[in-house]
Short mmCIF file of C-alpha atoms and ligand atoms in Angstrom, two decimals:
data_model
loop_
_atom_site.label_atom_id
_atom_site.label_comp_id
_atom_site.label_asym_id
_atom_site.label_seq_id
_atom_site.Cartn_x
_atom_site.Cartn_y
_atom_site.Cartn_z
CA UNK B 29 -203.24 180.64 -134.28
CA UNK B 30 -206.04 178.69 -132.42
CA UNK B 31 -205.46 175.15 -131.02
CA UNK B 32 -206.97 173.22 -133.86
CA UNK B 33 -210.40 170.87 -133.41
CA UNK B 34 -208.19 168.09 -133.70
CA UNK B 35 -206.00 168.70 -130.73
CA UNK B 36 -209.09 170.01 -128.81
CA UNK B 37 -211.45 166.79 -129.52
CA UNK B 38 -208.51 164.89 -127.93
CA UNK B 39 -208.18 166.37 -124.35
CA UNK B 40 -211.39 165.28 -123.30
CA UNK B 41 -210.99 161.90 -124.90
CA UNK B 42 -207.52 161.60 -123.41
CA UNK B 43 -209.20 162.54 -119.87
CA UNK B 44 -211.06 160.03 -120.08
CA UNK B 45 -207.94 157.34 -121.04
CA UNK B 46 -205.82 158.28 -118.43
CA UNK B 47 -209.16 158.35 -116.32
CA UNK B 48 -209.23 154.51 -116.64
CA UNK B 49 -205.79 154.66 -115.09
CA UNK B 50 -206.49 153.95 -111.37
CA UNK B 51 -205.39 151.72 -108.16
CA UNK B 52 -209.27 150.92 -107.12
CA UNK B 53 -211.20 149.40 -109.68
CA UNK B 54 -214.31 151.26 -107.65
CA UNK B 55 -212.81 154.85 -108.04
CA UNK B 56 -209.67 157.03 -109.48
CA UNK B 57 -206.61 156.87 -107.81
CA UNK B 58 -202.95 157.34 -108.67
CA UNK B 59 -200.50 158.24 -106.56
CA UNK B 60 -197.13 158.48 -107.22
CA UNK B 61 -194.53 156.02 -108.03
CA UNK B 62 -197.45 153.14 -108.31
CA UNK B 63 -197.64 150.89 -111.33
CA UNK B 64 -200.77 153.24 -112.33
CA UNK B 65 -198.02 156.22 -112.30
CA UNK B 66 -196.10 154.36 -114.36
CA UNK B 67 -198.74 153.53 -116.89
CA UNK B 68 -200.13 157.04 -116.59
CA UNK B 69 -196.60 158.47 -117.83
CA UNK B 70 -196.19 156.21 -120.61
CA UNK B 71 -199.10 156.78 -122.23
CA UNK B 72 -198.94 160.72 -121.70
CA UNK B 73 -194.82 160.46 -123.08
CA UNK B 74 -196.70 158.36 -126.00
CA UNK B 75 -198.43 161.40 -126.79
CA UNK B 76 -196.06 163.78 -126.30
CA UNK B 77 -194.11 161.75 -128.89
CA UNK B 78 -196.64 161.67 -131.54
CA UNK B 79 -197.07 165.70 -131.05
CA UNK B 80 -193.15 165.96 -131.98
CA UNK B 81 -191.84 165.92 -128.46
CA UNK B 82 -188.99 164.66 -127.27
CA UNK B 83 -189.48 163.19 -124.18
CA UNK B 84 -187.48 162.23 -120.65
CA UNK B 85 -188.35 161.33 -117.39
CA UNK B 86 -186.53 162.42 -114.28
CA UNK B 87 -185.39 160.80 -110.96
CA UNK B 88 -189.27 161.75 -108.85
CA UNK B 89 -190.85 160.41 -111.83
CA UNK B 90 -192.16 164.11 -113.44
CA UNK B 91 -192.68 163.14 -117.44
CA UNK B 92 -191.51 166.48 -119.50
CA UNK B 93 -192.07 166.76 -122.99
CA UNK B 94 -189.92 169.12 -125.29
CA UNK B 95 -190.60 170.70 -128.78
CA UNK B 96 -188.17 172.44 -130.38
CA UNK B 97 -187.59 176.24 -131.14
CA UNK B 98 -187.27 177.81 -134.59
CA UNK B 99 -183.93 176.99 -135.74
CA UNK B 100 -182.85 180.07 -136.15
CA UNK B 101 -184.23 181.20 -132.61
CA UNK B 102 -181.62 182.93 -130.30
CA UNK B 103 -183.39 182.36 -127.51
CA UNK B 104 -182.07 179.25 -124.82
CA UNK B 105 -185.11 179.10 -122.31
CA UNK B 106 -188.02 177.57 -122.83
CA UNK B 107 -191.74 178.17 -121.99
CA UNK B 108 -192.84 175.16 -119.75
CA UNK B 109 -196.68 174.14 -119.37
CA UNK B 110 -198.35 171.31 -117.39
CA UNK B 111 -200.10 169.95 -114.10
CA UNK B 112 -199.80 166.93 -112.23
CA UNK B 113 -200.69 163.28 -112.88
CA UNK B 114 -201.28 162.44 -109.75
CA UNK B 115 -204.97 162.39 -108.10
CA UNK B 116 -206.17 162.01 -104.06
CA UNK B 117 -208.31 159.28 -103.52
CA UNK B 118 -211.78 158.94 -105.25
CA UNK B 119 -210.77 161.72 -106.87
CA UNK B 120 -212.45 163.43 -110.16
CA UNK B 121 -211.01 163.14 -113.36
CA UNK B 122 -209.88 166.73 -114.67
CA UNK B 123 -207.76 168.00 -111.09
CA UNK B 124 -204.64 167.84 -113.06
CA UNK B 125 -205.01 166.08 -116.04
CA UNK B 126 -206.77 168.93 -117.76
CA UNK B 127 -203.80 171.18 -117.14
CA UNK B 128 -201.18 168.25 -118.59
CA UNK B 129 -203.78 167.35 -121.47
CA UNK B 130 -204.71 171.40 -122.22
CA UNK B 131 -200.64 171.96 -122.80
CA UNK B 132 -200.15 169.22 -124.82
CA UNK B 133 -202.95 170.32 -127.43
CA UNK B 134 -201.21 173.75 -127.72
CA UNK B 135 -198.21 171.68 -128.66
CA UNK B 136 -199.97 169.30 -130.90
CA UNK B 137 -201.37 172.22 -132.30
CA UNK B 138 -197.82 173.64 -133.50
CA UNK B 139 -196.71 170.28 -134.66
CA UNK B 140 -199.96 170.16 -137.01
CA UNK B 141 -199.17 173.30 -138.46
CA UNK B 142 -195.49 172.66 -138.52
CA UNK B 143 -195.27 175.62 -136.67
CA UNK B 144 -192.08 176.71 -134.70
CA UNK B 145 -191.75 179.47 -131.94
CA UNK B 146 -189.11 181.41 -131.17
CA UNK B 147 -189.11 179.82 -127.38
CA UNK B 148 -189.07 175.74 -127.24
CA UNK B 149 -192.10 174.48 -125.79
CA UNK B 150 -192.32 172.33 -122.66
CA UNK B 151 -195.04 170.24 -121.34
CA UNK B 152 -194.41 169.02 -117.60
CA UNK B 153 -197.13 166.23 -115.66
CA UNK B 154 -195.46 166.13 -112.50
CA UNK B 155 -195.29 163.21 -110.24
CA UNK B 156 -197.05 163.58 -107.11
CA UNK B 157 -198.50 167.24 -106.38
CA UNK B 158 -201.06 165.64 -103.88
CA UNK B 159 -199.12 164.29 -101.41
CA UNK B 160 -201.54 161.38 -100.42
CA UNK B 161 -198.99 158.88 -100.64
CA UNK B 162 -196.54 160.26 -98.24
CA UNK B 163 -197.97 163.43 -96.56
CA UNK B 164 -195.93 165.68 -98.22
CA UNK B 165 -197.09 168.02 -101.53
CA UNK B 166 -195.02 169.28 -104.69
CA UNK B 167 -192.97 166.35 -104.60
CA UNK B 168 -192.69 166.43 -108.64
CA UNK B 169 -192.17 170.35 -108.58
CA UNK B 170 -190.24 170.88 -105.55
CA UNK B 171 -187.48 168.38 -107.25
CA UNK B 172 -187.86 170.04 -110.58
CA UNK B 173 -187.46 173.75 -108.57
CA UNK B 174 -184.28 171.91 -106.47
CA UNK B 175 -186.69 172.71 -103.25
CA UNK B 176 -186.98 169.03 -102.21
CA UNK B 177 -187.09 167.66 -98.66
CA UNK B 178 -184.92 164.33 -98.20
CA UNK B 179 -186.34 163.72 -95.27
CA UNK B 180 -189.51 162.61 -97.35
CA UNK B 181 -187.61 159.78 -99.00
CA UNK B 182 -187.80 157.69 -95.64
CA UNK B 183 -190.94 158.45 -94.90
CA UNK B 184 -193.58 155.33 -95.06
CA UNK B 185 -196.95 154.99 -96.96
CA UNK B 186 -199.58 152.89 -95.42
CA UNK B 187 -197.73 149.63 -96.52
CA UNK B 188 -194.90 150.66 -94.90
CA UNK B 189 -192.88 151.25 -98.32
CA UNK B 190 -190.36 154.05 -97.98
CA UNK B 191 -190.05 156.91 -100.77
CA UNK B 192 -186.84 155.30 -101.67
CA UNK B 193 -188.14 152.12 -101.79
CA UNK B 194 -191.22 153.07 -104.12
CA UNK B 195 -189.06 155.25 -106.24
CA UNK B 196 -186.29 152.21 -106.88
CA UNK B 197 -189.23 149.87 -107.61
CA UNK B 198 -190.70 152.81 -110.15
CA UNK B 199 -187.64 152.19 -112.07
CA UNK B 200 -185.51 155.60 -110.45
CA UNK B 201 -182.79 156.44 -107.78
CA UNK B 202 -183.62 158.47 -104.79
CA UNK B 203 -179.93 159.02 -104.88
CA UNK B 204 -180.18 161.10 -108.03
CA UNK B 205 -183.33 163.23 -106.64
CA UNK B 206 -180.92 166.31 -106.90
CA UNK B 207 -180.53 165.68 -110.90
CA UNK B 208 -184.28 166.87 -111.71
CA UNK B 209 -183.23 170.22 -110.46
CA UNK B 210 -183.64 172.49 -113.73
CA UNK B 211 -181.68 175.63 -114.08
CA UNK B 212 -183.63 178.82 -113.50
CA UNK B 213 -181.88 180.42 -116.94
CA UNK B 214 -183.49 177.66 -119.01
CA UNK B 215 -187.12 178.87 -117.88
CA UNK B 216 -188.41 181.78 -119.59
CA UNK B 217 -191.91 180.74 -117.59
CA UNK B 218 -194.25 178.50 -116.35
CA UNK B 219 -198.23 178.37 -116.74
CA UNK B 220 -200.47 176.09 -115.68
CA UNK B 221 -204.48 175.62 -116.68
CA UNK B 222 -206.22 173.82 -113.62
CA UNK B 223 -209.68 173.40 -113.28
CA UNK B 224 -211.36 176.48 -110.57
CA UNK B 225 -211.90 173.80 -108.16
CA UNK B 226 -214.31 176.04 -106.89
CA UNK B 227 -217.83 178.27 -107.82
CA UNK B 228 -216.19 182.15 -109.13
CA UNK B 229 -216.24 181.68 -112.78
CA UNK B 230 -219.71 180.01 -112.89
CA UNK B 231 -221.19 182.61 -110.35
CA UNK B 232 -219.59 184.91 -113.07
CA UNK B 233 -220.87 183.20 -116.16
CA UNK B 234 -217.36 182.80 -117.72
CA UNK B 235 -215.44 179.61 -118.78
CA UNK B 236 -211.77 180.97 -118.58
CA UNK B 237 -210.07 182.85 -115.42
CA UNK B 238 -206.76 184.37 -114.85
CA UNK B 239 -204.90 183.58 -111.31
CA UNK B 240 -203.60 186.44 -109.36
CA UNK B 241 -201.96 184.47 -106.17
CA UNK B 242 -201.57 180.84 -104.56
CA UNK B 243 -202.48 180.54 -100.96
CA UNK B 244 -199.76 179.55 -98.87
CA UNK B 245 -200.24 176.40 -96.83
CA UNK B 246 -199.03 174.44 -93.83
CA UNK B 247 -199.50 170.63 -93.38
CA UNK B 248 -199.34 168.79 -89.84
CA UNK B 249 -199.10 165.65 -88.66
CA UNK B 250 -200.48 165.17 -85.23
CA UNK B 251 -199.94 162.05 -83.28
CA UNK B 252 -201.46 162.30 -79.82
CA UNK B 253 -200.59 158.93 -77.04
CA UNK B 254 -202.88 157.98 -74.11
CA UNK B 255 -203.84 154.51 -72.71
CA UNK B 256 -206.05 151.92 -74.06
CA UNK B 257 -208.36 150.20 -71.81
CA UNK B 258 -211.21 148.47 -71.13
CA UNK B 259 -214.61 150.53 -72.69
CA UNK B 260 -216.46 149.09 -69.65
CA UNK B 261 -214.37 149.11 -66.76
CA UNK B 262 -212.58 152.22 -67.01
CA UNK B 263 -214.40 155.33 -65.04
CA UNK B 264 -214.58 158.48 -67.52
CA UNK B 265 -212.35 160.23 -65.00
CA UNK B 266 -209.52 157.96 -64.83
CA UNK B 267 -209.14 157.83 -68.88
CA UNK B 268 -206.42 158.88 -70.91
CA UNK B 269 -208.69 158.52 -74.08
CA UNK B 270 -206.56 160.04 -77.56
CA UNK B 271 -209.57 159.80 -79.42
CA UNK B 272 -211.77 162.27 -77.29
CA UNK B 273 -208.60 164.54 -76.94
CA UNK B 274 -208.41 164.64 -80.78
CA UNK B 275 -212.66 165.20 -81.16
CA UNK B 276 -211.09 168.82 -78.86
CA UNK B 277 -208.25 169.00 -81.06
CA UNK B 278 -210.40 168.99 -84.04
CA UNK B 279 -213.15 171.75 -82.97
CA UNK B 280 -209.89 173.77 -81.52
CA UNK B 281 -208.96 173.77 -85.53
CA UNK B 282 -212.76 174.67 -86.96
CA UNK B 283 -213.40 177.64 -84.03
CA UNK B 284 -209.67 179.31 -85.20
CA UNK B 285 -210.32 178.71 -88.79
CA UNK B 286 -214.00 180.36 -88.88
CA UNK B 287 -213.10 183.71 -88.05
CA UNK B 288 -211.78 185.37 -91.33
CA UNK B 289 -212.76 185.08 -95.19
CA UNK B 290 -209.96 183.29 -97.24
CA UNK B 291 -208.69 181.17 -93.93
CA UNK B 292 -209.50 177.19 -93.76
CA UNK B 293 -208.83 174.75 -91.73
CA UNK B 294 -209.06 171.25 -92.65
CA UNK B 295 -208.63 167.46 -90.37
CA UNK B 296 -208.80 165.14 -93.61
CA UNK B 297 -207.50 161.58 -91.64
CA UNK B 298 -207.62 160.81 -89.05
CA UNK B 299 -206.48 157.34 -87.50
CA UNK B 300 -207.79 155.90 -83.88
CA UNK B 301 -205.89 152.77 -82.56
CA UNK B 302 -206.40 149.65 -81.35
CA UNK B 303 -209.59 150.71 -83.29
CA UNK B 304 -211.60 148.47 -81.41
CA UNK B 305 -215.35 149.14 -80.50
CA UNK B 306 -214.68 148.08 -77.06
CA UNK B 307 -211.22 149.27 -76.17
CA UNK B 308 -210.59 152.76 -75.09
CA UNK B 309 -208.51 154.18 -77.86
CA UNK B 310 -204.84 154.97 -76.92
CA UNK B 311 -203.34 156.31 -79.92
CA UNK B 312 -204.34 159.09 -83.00
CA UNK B 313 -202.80 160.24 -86.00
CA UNK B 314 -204.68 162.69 -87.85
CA UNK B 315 -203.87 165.66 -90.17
CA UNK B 316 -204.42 169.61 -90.33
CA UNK B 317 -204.74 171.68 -93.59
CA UNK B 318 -204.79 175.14 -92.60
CA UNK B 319 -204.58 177.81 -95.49
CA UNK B 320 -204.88 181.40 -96.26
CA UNK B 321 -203.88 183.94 -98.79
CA UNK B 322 -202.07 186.10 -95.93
CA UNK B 323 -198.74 183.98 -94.75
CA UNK B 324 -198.81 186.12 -91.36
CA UNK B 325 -202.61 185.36 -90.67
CA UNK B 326 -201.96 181.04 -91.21
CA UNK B 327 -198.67 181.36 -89.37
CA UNK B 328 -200.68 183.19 -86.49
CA UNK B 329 -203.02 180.81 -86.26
CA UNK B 330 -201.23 177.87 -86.93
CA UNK B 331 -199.46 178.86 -83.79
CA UNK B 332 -202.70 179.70 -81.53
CA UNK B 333 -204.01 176.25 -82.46
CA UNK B 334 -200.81 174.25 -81.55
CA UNK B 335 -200.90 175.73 -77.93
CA UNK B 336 -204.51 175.21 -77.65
CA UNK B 337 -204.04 171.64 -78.82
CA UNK B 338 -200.87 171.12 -76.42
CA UNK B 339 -203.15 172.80 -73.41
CA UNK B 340 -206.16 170.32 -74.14
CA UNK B 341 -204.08 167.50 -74.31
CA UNK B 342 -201.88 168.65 -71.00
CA UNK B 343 -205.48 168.93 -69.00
CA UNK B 344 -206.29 165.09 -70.44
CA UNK B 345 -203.11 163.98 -69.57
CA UNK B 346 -202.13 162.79 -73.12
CA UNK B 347 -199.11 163.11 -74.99
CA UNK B 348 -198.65 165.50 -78.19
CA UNK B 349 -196.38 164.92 -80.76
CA UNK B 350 -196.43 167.50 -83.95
CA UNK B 351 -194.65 166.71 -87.18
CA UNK B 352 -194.81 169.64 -89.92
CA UNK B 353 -195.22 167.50 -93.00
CA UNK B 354 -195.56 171.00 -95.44
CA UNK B 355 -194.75 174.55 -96.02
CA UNK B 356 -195.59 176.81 -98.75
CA UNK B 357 -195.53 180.28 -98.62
CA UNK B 358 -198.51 182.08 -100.50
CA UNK B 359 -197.05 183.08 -103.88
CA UNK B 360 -198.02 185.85 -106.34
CA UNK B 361 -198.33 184.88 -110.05
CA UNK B 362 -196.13 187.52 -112.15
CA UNK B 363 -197.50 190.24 -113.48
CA UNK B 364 -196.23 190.27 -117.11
CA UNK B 365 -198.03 186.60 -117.40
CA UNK B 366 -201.06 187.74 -115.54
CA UNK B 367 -201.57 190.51 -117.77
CA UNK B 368 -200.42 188.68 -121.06
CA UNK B 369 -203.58 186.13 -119.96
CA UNK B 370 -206.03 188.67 -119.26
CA UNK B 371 -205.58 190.25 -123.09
CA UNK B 372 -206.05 186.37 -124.16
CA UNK B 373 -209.01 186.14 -122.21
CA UNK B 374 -209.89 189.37 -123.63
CA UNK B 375 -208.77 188.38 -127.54
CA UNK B 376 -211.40 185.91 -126.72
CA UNK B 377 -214.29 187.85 -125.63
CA UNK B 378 -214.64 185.89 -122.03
CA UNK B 379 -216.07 188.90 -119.56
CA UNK B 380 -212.71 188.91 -117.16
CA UNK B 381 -212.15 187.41 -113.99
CA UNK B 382 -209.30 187.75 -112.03
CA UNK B 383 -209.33 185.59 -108.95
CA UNK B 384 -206.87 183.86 -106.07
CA UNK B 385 -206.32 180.59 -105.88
CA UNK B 386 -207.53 179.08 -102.37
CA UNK B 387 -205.90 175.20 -103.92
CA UNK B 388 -202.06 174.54 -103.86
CA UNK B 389 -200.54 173.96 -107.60
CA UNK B 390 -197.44 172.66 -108.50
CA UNK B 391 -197.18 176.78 -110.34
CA UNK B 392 -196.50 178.04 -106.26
CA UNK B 393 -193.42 175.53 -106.42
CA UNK B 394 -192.01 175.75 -109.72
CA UNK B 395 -192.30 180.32 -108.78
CA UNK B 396 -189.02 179.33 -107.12
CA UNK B 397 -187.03 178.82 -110.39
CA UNK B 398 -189.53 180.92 -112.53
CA UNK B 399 -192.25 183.41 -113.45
CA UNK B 400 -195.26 181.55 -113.29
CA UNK B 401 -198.66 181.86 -114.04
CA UNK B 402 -202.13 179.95 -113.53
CA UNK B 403 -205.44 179.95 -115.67
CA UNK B 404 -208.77 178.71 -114.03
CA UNK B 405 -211.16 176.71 -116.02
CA UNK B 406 -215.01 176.59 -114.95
CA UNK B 407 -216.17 173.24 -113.18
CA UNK B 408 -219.39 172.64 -112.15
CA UNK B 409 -220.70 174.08 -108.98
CA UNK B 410 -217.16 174.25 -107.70
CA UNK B 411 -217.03 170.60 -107.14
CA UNK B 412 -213.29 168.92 -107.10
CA UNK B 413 -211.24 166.18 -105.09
CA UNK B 414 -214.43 164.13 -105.69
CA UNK B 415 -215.88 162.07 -108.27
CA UNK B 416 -218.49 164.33 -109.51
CA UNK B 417 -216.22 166.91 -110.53
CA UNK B 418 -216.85 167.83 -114.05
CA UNK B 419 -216.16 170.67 -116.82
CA UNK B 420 -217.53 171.10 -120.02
CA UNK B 421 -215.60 170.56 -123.61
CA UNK B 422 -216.83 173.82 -124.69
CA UNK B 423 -214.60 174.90 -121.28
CA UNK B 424 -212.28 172.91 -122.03
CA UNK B 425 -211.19 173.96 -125.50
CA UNK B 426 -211.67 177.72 -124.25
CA UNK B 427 -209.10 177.24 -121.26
CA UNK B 428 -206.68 175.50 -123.96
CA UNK B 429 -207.22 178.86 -126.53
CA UNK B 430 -206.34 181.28 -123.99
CA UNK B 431 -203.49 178.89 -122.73
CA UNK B 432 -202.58 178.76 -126.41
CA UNK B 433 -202.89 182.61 -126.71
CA UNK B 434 -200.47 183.29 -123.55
CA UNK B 435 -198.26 181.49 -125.01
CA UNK B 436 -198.39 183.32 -128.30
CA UNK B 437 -198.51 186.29 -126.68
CA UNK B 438 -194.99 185.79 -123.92
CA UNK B 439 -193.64 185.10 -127.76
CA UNK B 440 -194.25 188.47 -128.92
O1 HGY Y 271 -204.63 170.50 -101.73
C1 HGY Y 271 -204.55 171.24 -102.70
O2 HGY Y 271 -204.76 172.43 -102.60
C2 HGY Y 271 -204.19 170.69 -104.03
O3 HGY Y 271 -205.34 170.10 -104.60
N1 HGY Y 271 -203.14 169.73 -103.90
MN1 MN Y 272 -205.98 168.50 -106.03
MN1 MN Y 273 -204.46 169.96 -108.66
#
């Protein structure tokens, strides 16, 4: 039972629509609980309606989309599929929205052939799995897995809006965060399509991949305090400059994060204040990203570059302050799933690849409350959390026929 060429035409259309969707008319960008957020869910609930859905919306602002089982079905779980709505900033067009968009033409695919499984169908585009607006990732899944951190919700974006405040002008309560929780027994599983977001599967010359494991992850915020001053009075020796002490800072992170395959290490902002081309600057913010498939090896490191970092800044005389904005433990997808996509892949002809996952997904969250698995779809030259990022319909409609194939198959 393929997804028909109906449903499949539409995902790349509806990429496109939702691609329109941004907060910069220059580039795309929607981050969560923003007026574009709010669009964004409407029109994806609009669809989810037409495909026979019956839609909610919880308190983070995730958009879930059910279709019935059978009637006669015994079964009470449901099989959930989806991604996240939310993008990082100039960000391409298919991180996320491919996964949401590739789940809802399975469904729309059932509903055309008035076709009923024995599980009931879920399609999930979760709220904010980026984290750009308020440093902290999984937002949408971590609520949905009853994982999430309050002490988010009075954190401040760059306008100084708080979570709470965002979420109450997005038309929810922070207070009711804790009803989004679902209930482990009503997931039978979880699987999410996401593009590669990197080069395996073209190297390999096949659209479609199976995921065996997420990378774990751990998020900082570093804020580092010195003195201002005058850029031409002020002898080099007498400065307490937070701006040079970061430039250390930073290579400390790309020397300990160039040693082993599968281990990165990533300063993505970075903030210098007064910010004046004259004035010595006294204050930095700026963030680490460090990842790697082995949880002992980032938590190792993570360590050896904190004390570095704290030494530097001792010798400098500056002040350190370290906030750890995000967790996640590396997660392995489950087996069952893994090998119930591999014979879709298979079914399909597609030459095999089985491959870990170096990107976050919402899937490492929602492994709290459920099995999960991931398929990969090919993008061009790896390319992702940019603009250019692209994949082909041809790649498209494969990744949604072996999505739609797993899902026929957990049936079975
Ligand atoms: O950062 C990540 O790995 C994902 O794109 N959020
Ligand atoms: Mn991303
Ligand atoms: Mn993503």
């Amino acid at each position: 039972m393929p997804v028909t060429p109906a449903a499949a035409k539409r995902i790349m259309d509806r990429i496109d629509e939702l691609a329109k969707i941004s907060e910069s008319p220059d580039c795309l960008t929607r981050r969560v609980a923003t007026r574009e957020h709010r669009m964004a869910n409407d029109l994806v609930a609009s669809w989810m309606k037409d495909a026979g859905m019956q839609v909610r919306e919880d308190a983070i602002g995730n958009v879930v989309g059910r279709y019935a089982a059978a009637e006669r079905s015994t079964k009470t779980s449901s099989i959930m599929l989806g991604s996240h709505l939310d993008t990082v900033i100039n960000a391409g067009r298919y991180d996320g929205m491919l996964g949401v968009l590739s789940a809802l033409a399975c469904v729309e695919s059932l509903h055309e052939q008035n076709m009923r499984l024995p599980y009931a169908v879920e399609v999930v585009g979760f709220a904010d799995e980026e984290g750009v607006r308020y440093q902290s990732t999984y937002l949408g899944s971590r609520a949905m897995a009853g994982r999430f951190n309050k002490l988010v919700l009075s954190r401040e974006d760059e306008q100084g809006i708080t979570l709470t405040d965002a979420l109450t002008q997005f038309g929810t309560s922070a207070d009711e965060i804790d009803s989004a929780a679902v209930n482990p027994d009503d997931l039978h599983a979880y699987l999410e399509l996401h593009i590669e977001q990197g080069p395996v599967l073209e190297n390999g010359n096949t659209p479609v991949g199976v995921v065996s494991s997420i990378s774990g992850a751990t998020r900082l915020m570093i804020n580092l305090t010195g003195y201002a001053g005058h850029a031409g009075t002020v002898p080099m020796n007498l400065r307490r400059d937070a701006l040079a002490a970061a430039a250390q800072c930073i290579s400390i992170v790309e020397r300990n994060c160039s040693t082993e395959a599968g281990l990165v290490g990533t300063v993505g902002r970075i903030n210098a204040k007064p910010g004046a081309g004259n004035v010595i600057p006294g204050d930095v913010q700026f963030s680490i990203d460090i990842r790697a498939a082995s949880d002992s090896l980032r938590v190792e490191r993570v360590n050896t570059i904190v004390e570095e970092m704290s030494s530097v800044c001792a010798s400098r005389n500056i002040e350190i302050d370290i906030e750890n904005v995000h967790e996640a433990a590396s997660v392995n997808c489950d087996a069952l799933i893994v090998k119930h996509m591999q014979s879709a892949v298979a079914s399909m002809n597609y030459d095999l690849i089985t491959l870990p996952s170096g990107a976050g997904h919402d899937a490492a969250a929602m492994a709290d409350i459920a099995p999960v698995g991931m398929l990969f779809v090919r993008c061009r030259e790896g390319i992702s959390h940019h603009p250019d990022e692209s994949v082909t319909e041809d790649d498209a409609i494969s990744g949604a026929q072996v999505l739609m194939q797993t899902v026929l198959n957990l049936c079975d």
